[in-house]
Tab-separated table of C-alpha atoms and ligand atoms in Angstrom:
chain	number	residue	atom	x	y	z
A	1	MET	CA	68.301	104.003	159.668
A	2	VAL	CA	68.995	102.352	156.346
A	3	LYS	CA	67.112	99.186	155.462
A	4	VAL	CA	69.323	96.096	155.406
A	5	TYR	CA	68.315	92.763	153.861
A	6	HIS	CA	69.853	89.347	154.438
A	7	ASP	CA	69.389	86.012	152.628
A	8	ASN	CA	66.295	85.137	154.685
A	9	ASP	CA	64.508	88.355	153.651
A	10	ILE	CA	65.078	87.755	149.938
A	11	ASP	CA	63.090	85.552	147.548
A	12	GLU	CA	65.394	84.331	144.793
A	13	LYS	CA	62.459	82.736	142.925
A	14	VAL	CA	61.785	85.984	141.032
A	15	LEU	CA	64.757	84.969	138.844
A	16	LYS	CA	63.364	81.492	138.172
A	17	GLY	CA	63.158	80.811	134.432
A	18	LYS	CA	64.781	84.169	133.686
A	19	THR	CA	68.001	84.846	131.793
A	20	VAL	CA	70.523	87.358	133.102
A	21	ALA	CA	73.004	88.908	130.651
A	22	VAL	CA	76.307	90.215	131.943
A	23	ILE	CA	77.718	92.797	129.529
A	24	GLY	CA	81.490	93.055	130.031
A	25	TYR	CA	83.786	90.549	131.682
A	26	GLY	CA	86.292	92.608	133.650
A	27	SER	CA	86.706	93.180	137.382
A	28	GLN	CA	82.960	93.108	138.201
A	29	GLY	CA	81.685	91.196	135.170
A	30	ARG	CA	83.698	88.034	135.765
A	31	ALA	CA	83.064	87.886	139.509
A	32	GLN	CA	79.341	88.631	139.187
A	33	ALA	CA	78.806	86.177	136.331
A	34	LEU	CA	80.562	83.294	138.085
A	35	ASN	CA	78.887	83.945	141.445
A	36	MET	CA	75.412	84.108	139.871
A	37	LYS	CA	76.011	80.992	137.782
A	38	GLU	CA	77.078	79.029	140.846
A	39	SER	CA	73.978	80.320	142.656
A	40	GLY	CA	71.859	78.679	139.943
A	41	VAL	CA	71.049	81.706	137.779
A	42	ASN	CA	70.884	81.246	134.007
A	43	VAL	CA	73.716	83.589	132.929
A	44	VAL	CA	74.856	84.605	129.449
A	45	ILE	CA	77.749	86.962	128.674
A	46	GLY	CA	77.620	89.787	126.094
A	47	LEU	CA	80.965	90.911	124.655
A	48	ARG	CA	82.858	92.116	121.620
A	49	SER	CA	85.376	89.588	120.309
A	50	GLY	CA	88.741	89.668	122.055
A	51	LYS	CA	90.503	88.772	125.274
A	52	SER	CA	87.447	88.846	127.535
A	53	TRP	CA	85.482	86.641	125.147
A	54	LYS	CA	88.165	83.932	125.322
A	55	GLN	CA	88.397	84.211	129.113
A	56	ALA	CA	84.625	83.910	129.614
A	57	GLU	CA	84.479	80.859	127.357
A	58	ALA	CA	87.437	79.305	129.167
A	59	ASP	CA	85.481	79.836	132.420
A	60	GLY	CA	82.669	77.730	130.946
A	61	LEU	CA	80.198	80.544	130.270
A	62	LYS	CA	77.918	81.054	127.289
A	63	VAL	CA	79.218	84.056	125.321
A	64	MET	CA	77.466	86.005	122.567
A	65	THR	CA	77.510	89.500	121.079
A	66	VAL	CA	76.192	92.335	123.232
A	67	ILE	CA	73.017	92.717	121.147
A	68	GLU	CA	72.320	88.964	121.202
A	69	ALA	CA	72.808	88.852	124.962
A	70	ALA	CA	70.529	91.851	125.551
A	71	LYS	CA	67.858	90.243	123.330
A	72	ALA	CA	68.146	86.874	125.076
A	73	ALA	CA	67.967	88.299	128.590
A	74	ASP	CA	65.249	89.430	130.967
A	75	VAL	CA	67.798	91.296	133.113
A	76	VAL	CA	70.819	93.053	131.592
A	77	LEU	CA	73.793	93.963	133.789
A	78	MET	CA	75.909	96.813	132.403
A	79	LEU	CA	79.409	95.881	133.548
A	80	VAL	CA	81.589	97.577	130.963
A	81	PRO	CA	83.526	100.664	132.209
A	82	ASP	CA	81.314	103.655	133.077
A	83	MET	CA	82.713	105.765	130.239
A	84	ALA	CA	82.094	103.003	127.664
A	85	GLN	CA	78.498	102.438	128.806
A	86	PRO	CA	76.761	105.250	126.869
A	87	ILE	CA	77.982	103.979	123.476
A	88	VAL	CA	77.407	100.315	124.371
A	89	TRP	CA	73.884	101.268	125.510
A	90	ASN	CA	73.035	103.415	122.468
A	91	GLU	CA	74.498	101.176	119.803
A	92	GLU	CA	73.857	97.721	121.220
A	93	VAL	CA	72.045	97.058	124.511
A	94	SER	CA	69.105	99.407	123.835
A	95	LEU	CA	68.363	97.473	120.626
A	96	GLY	CA	67.756	94.319	122.639
A	97	MET	CA	65.493	95.865	125.288
A	98	SER	CA	61.713	95.699	125.321
A	99	LYS	CA	58.835	96.436	127.706
A	100	GLY	CA	59.123	94.817	131.108
A	101	LYS	CA	62.840	93.960	130.932
A	102	THR	CA	65.338	95.107	133.544
A	103	LEU	CA	68.482	97.185	133.089
A	104	GLN	CA	70.950	97.019	135.944
A	105	PHE	CA	74.067	98.986	136.852
A	106	ALA	CA	76.777	98.432	139.479
A	107	HIS	CA	77.326	102.173	139.876
A	108	GLY	CA	74.852	104.987	139.263
A	109	PHE	CA	77.030	107.408	137.259
A	110	ASN	CA	75.346	107.323	133.847
A	111	ILE	CA	71.782	107.187	135.152
A	112	HIS	CA	72.185	109.732	137.934
A	113	PHE	CA	73.940	112.281	135.712
A	114	GLY	CA	71.463	111.657	132.877
A	115	VAL	CA	74.005	110.371	130.342
A	116	ILE	CA	71.894	107.256	129.680
A	117	GLU	CA	68.115	107.770	129.449
A	118	PRO	CA	66.394	104.384	129.262
A	119	PRO	CA	62.825	104.013	127.979
A	120	LYS	CA	60.144	104.365	130.659
A	121	ASP	CA	58.668	100.886	130.169
A	122	ILE	CA	61.654	98.992	131.625
A	123	ASP	CA	62.894	98.580	135.191
A	124	VAL	CA	66.177	100.332	135.997
A	125	ILE	CA	67.891	99.046	139.105
A	126	MET	CA	71.275	99.030	140.763
A	127	VAL	CA	73.218	96.368	142.597
A	128	ALA	CA	76.529	97.862	143.678
A	129	PRO	CA	78.843	95.455	145.493
A	130	LYS	CA	81.066	97.396	147.883
A	131	SER	CA	84.243	95.629	146.802
A	132	PRO	CA	86.524	95.100	143.813
A	133	GLY	CA	85.421	92.112	141.711
A	134	PRO	CA	88.216	89.657	142.598
A	135	GLU	CA	87.586	90.152	146.331
A	136	MET	CA	83.857	89.577	145.824
A	137	ARG	CA	84.690	86.333	144.003
A	138	ARG	CA	87.116	85.236	146.737
A	139	GLN	CA	84.524	85.842	149.461
A	140	TYR	CA	81.876	83.906	147.526
A	141	GLU	CA	84.246	80.963	147.044
A	142	ASN	CA	84.769	80.983	150.815
A	143	GLY	CA	81.022	80.675	151.351
A	144	PHE	CA	80.477	84.318	152.231
A	145	GLY	CA	79.903	87.560	150.316
A	146	VAL	CA	80.579	91.280	150.268
A	147	PRO	CA	77.976	93.908	151.222
A	148	ALA	CA	76.053	95.517	148.384
A	149	LEU	CA	73.812	98.520	147.825
A	150	VAL	CA	70.560	98.197	145.892
A	151	ALA	CA	68.490	101.004	144.397
A	152	VAL	CA	65.595	101.495	142.017
A	153	HIS	CA	65.510	104.269	139.409
A	154	GLN	CA	62.491	103.045	137.428
A	155	ASN	CA	59.903	100.543	138.596
A	156	ALA	CA	57.873	99.795	135.470
A	157	THR	CA	56.897	96.250	136.457
A	158	GLY	CA	56.340	96.834	140.157
A	159	ASN	CA	58.977	94.173	140.875
A	160	ALA	CA	62.167	96.217	140.445
A	161	LEU	CA	63.349	96.039	144.063
A	162	LYS	CA	62.618	92.302	144.278
A	163	THR	CA	64.761	91.700	141.185
A	164	ALA	CA	67.635	93.780	142.574
A	165	LEU	CA	67.524	91.924	145.889
A	166	ALA	CA	67.467	88.528	144.149
A	167	ILE	CA	70.537	89.454	142.084
A	168	ALA	CA	72.314	90.690	145.212
A	169	LYS	CA	71.532	87.384	146.920
A	170	ALA	CA	72.877	85.432	143.933
A	171	LEU	CA	76.112	87.451	144.176
A	172	GLY	CA	76.489	86.315	147.783
A	173	SER	CA	75.790	89.764	149.228
A	174	GLY	CA	72.765	88.603	151.228
A	175	LYS	CA	75.207	86.871	153.573
A	176	ALA	CA	76.976	90.126	154.387
A	177	GLY	CA	74.015	92.514	154.083
A	178	VAL	CA	72.226	94.343	151.272
A	179	ILE	CA	71.488	97.995	151.942
A	180	GLU	CA	68.627	99.775	150.188
A	181	THR	CA	69.546	103.243	148.958
A	182	THR	CA	69.025	105.604	145.993
A	183	TYR	CA	70.949	106.234	142.782
A	184	LYS	CA	71.822	109.706	144.064
A	185	TYR	CA	73.239	108.526	147.375
A	186	GLU	CA	75.206	105.634	145.872
A	187	THR	CA	76.655	107.662	143.006
A	188	GLU	CA	77.672	110.720	144.978
A	189	SER	CA	79.015	108.938	148.057
A	190	ASP	CA	80.910	106.392	145.933
A	191	LEU	CA	82.611	109.116	143.880
A	192	PHE	CA	83.426	111.166	146.967
A	193	GLY	CA	84.783	108.147	148.843
A	194	GLU	CA	87.114	107.044	146.076
A	195	GLN	CA	88.351	110.586	145.463
A	196	ALA	CA	88.763	111.914	148.985
A	197	VAL	CA	89.678	108.908	151.086
A	198	LEU	CA	90.038	105.518	149.409
A	199	CYS	CA	91.994	106.034	146.198
A	200	GLY	CA	92.944	109.696	145.993
A	201	GLY	CA	93.329	110.437	149.698
A	202	ALA	CA	95.242	107.267	150.574
A	203	ASP	CA	97.463	107.617	147.486
A	204	GLN	CA	98.439	111.197	148.357
A	205	LEU	CA	99.079	110.398	152.024
A	206	ILE	CA	101.411	107.556	151.025
A	207	ARG	CA	103.167	109.468	148.231
A	208	ARG	CA	103.773	112.522	150.375
A	209	GLY	CA	104.807	110.553	153.458
A	210	PHE	CA	107.340	108.646	151.342
A	211	LYS	CA	108.629	111.868	149.744
A	212	VAL	CA	109.146	113.588	153.090
A	213	LEU	CA	111.092	110.666	154.572
A	214	VAL	CA	113.282	110.107	151.501
A	215	GLU	CA	114.012	113.839	151.095
A	216	ALA	CA	115.161	113.838	154.713
A	217	GLY	CA	117.693	111.117	153.901
A	218	TYR	CA	115.945	107.953	155.110
A	219	PRO	CA	116.468	104.792	153.001
A	220	PRO	CA	113.619	104.442	150.473
A	221	GLU	CA	113.080	100.782	151.392
A	222	LEU	CA	112.524	101.733	155.003
A	223	ALA	CA	110.253	104.610	153.997
A	224	TYR	CA	108.206	102.199	151.864
A	225	PHE	CA	107.655	99.853	154.804
A	226	GLU	CA	106.709	102.675	157.165
A	227	VAL	CA	104.207	104.582	155.034
A	228	CYS	CA	102.900	101.969	152.611
A	229	ASN	CA	103.404	98.327	153.507
A	230	GLU	CA	102.274	98.785	157.108
A	231	LEU	CA	99.191	100.715	156.055
A	232	LYS	CA	97.540	97.411	155.158
A	233	LEU	CA	97.992	96.092	158.681
A	234	ILE	CA	96.463	99.244	160.138
A	235	VAL	CA	93.567	99.238	157.678
A	236	ASP	CA	92.923	95.549	158.419
A	237	LEU	CA	92.585	96.451	162.109
A	238	ILE	CA	90.183	99.300	161.319
A	239	TYR	CA	88.194	97.014	158.980
A	240	LYS	CA	87.814	94.398	161.703
A	241	SER	CA	87.342	96.473	164.838
A	242	GLY	CA	86.971	100.135	163.972
A	243	ILE	CA	89.244	103.105	164.595
A	244	SER	CA	89.122	102.527	168.374
A	245	GLY	CA	89.950	98.863	167.845
A	246	MET	CA	92.975	99.874	165.791
A	247	TYR	CA	94.144	102.236	168.541
A	248	ARG	CA	93.678	99.495	171.140
A	249	ALA	CA	96.038	97.250	169.147
A	250	VAL	CA	98.928	99.692	168.657
A	251	SER	CA	101.421	100.931	171.274
A	252	ASP	CA	100.552	103.796	173.605
A	253	THR	CA	103.219	105.839	171.859
A	254	ALA	CA	101.518	105.250	168.497
A	255	LYS	CA	98.131	106.088	170.059
A	256	TRP	CA	99.354	109.382	171.531
A	257	GLY	CA	101.273	110.311	168.385
A	258	GLY	CA	98.426	109.386	166.089
A	259	LEU	CA	95.731	111.126	168.124
A	260	THR	CA	97.705	114.356	168.610
A	261	VAL	CA	99.693	114.721	165.372
A	262	GLY	CA	97.086	113.222	163.023
A	263	PRO	CA	94.761	116.258	163.192
A	264	MET	CA	97.721	118.538	162.422
A	265	ILE	CA	98.521	116.560	159.259
A	266	VAL	CA	94.985	116.159	157.937
A	267	ASP	CA	93.611	119.459	159.202
A	268	ASP	CA	90.561	121.699	158.665
A	269	HIS	CA	92.018	122.811	155.388
A	270	VAL	CA	91.871	119.229	154.100
A	271	GLU	CA	88.269	119.015	155.279
A	272	GLN	CA	87.495	122.172	153.294
A	273	ASN	CA	89.044	120.512	150.242
A	274	MET	CA	86.842	117.477	150.849
A	275	ARG	CA	83.742	119.712	150.933
A	276	LYS	CA	84.821	121.244	147.637
A	277	ALA	CA	85.276	117.774	146.085
A	278	LEU	CA	81.816	116.739	147.344
A	279	LYS	CA	80.227	119.874	145.897
A	280	GLU	CA	81.815	119.185	142.514
A	281	VAL	CA	80.473	115.640	142.616
A	282	GLN	CA	76.984	116.861	143.598
A	283	ASN	CA	76.709	119.654	141.035
A	284	GLY	CA	77.946	117.466	138.175
A	285	THR	CA	81.236	119.326	137.599
A	286	PHE	CA	83.276	116.162	138.125
A	287	ALA	CA	81.009	114.038	135.918
A	288	LYS	CA	81.198	116.628	133.160
A	289	SER	CA	84.981	116.962	133.215
A	290	TRP	CA	85.568	113.182	133.318
A	291	THR	CA	83.101	112.592	130.467
A	292	GLN	CA	84.819	115.364	128.480
A	293	GLU	CA	88.286	113.927	129.169
A	294	TYR	CA	87.133	110.503	127.937
A	295	LYS	CA	85.562	112.000	124.788
A	296	GLU	CA	88.771	113.863	123.983
A	297	GLY	CA	90.800	110.632	124.020
A	298	SER	CA	91.857	110.373	127.716
A	299	LYS	CA	95.300	111.955	127.125
A	300	LYS	CA	95.554	113.602	130.524
A	301	PHE	CA	94.159	110.463	132.156
A	302	ARG	CA	96.877	108.307	130.609
A	303	ALA	CA	99.602	110.823	131.488
A	304	LEU	CA	98.562	110.772	135.157
A	305	VAL	CA	98.535	106.970	135.253
A	306	GLU	CA	101.998	106.949	133.664
A	307	GLU	CA	103.294	109.553	136.117
A	308	CYS	CA	102.167	107.288	138.950
A	309	ASP	CA	103.854	104.241	137.350
A	310	ASN	CA	107.133	106.164	137.291
A	311	LEU	CA	107.176	107.368	140.910
A	312	GLU	CA	110.201	106.346	142.953
A	313	ILE	CA	107.925	104.671	145.524
A	314	GLU	CA	106.609	102.440	142.753
A	315	LYS	CA	110.078	101.249	141.795
A	316	VAL	CA	111.179	100.739	145.386
A	317	GLY	CA	107.882	99.099	146.236
A	318	LYS	CA	108.276	96.569	143.451
A	319	GLN	CA	111.741	95.568	144.709
A	320	VAL	CA	110.588	95.359	148.317
A	321	ARG	CA	107.547	93.262	147.413
A	322	LYS	CA	109.753	90.899	145.385
A	323	MET	CA	112.247	90.654	148.216
A	324	SER	CA	109.523	89.806	150.716
A	325	GLY	CA	107.758	87.343	148.405
A	326	LEU	CA	104.594	89.465	147.996
A	327	GLU	CA	105.088	89.879	144.249
A	328	LYS	CA	106.734	87.630	141.656
B	1	NAP	N1	86.044	97.617	139.586
B	1	NAP	C1	85.354	97.584	140.714
B	1	NAP	O1	85.851	97.101	141.704
B	1	NAP	C2	83.951	98.122	140.827
B	1	NAP	C3	83.311	98.116	142.077
B	1	NAP	C4	81.949	98.498	142.157
B	1	NAP	C5	81.308	98.916	141.001
B	1	NAP	N2	81.984	98.957	139.805
B	1	NAP	C6	81.259	99.361	138.599
B	1	NAP	O2	81.139	98.227	137.747
B	1	NAP	C7	81.088	98.626	136.380
B	1	NAP	C8	82.159	97.880	135.613
B	1	NAP	O3	83.422	98.281	136.114
B	1	NAP	P1	84.709	97.352	136.036
B	1	NAP	O4	85.778	98.037	136.829
B	1	NAP	O5	84.329	95.947	136.356
B	1	NAP	O6	85.049	97.463	134.477
B	1	NAP	P2	86.293	96.868	133.698
B	1	NAP	O7	86.938	95.773	134.479
B	1	NAP	O8	87.163	97.979	133.241
B	1	NAP	O9	85.516	96.245	132.404
B	1	NAP	C9	86.219	95.717	131.380
B	1	NAP	C10	85.292	94.831	130.548
B	1	NAP	O10	84.440	95.638	129.738
B	1	NAP	C11	84.598	95.226	128.378
B	1	NAP	N3	84.423	96.369	127.495
B	1	NAP	C12	85.042	97.576	127.562
B	1	NAP	N4	84.614	98.377	126.575
B	1	NAP	C13	83.710	97.654	125.872
B	1	NAP	C14	82.917	97.916	124.724
B	1	NAP	N5	82.992	99.107	124.116
B	1	NAP	N6	82.088	96.926	124.283
B	1	NAP	C15	82.019	95.737	124.889
B	1	NAP	N7	82.745	95.432	125.984
B	1	NAP	C16	83.575	96.372	126.449
B	1	NAP	C17	85.991	94.664	128.304
B	1	NAP	O11	86.094	93.801	127.208
B	1	NAP	P3	87.410	93.704	126.299
B	1	NAP	O12	88.289	92.668	126.949
B	1	NAP	O13	86.903	93.288	124.992
B	1	NAP	O14	88.059	95.071	126.301
B	1	NAP	C18	86.074	93.933	129.635
B	1	NAP	O15	85.421	92.675	129.547
B	1	NAP	C19	81.259	100.144	136.410
B	1	NAP	O16	79.983	100.719	136.399
B	1	NAP	C20	81.955	100.406	137.735
B	1	NAP	O17	81.737	101.704	138.254
B	1	NAP	C21	83.280	98.553	139.700
B	2	MG	MG1	83.406	103.750	142.307
């Protein structure tokens, strides 16, 4: 069984008198900085000048350059995009680190795949909230939190896990549960999950379901409702009460259809593809190709994002969401 910590198991006093620098102010950076500040942590933000800088200042936070923030802090949270982290680390953050400080990530990519190699005399920890930043912020504002994973890569001070747990508590995650794991497990399972099921898998199921219905002559608006809009309602049921709970809430016809036709749609062949994706995560093939793509200017990456923006389902979806008041 994994080890799970809640607020009562965690001593937040290890952060007393310490300064925590949040580097980057995007999805995770903003949510984490605001949650920690409201939990009483002394937070500073490290950024380059630009949009994020203005936003962080407007939110009432103390903003400085990345090097200044890393120098001022005892704990440094790397919350710029994974692909930007190696340069930000080499050229800025590393210059502000010294013996006994803590470097923290929200995802293990650069440490696990050896892209960033921190000096041995600092703690290297992970606090990975299992949620997009805005949702983590929303939960915190409602007096709750999202679950998080914590892990230790280097324990130079002997206090690395305690620091990670205290940060997780300050983010609100101690209310939902903080699970202790390793950099390897977090990195590989996170990449697999987003590729096979959450982002990639769900995207392809929706896209292909929409394509099949529209090709067969069904109105695109109807197709959008059936294979995309309603997915949220089904996922909400699964989130709250599991797969069985979802099946208990739908009609018997949907139960029978789902349980018998589902395995024909997502079949053993798909499972084989999932194994292949997992292997490529584990042996570093994925990390290498993504790092390479980023280094070469992300041309293919941008083309794929653009292709998605131009799908028919995206155009129809926008109209439908406007019509039903979901989007302005
Ligand atoms: N997004 C999520 O829901 C999520 C969930 C769990 C874990 N994580 C992990 O959290 C980390 C951060 O991800 P994210 O999605 O929050 O990132 P993000 O929103 O894309 O981060 C954008 C922020 O990074 C800054 N930035 C980008 N390049 C920079 C550079 N070269 N120097 C200084 N600042 C720079 C941007 O500033 P400018 O405005 O100046 O460009 C902006 O403030 C990653 O390790 C990710 O895997 C993310
Ligand atoms: Mg991820």
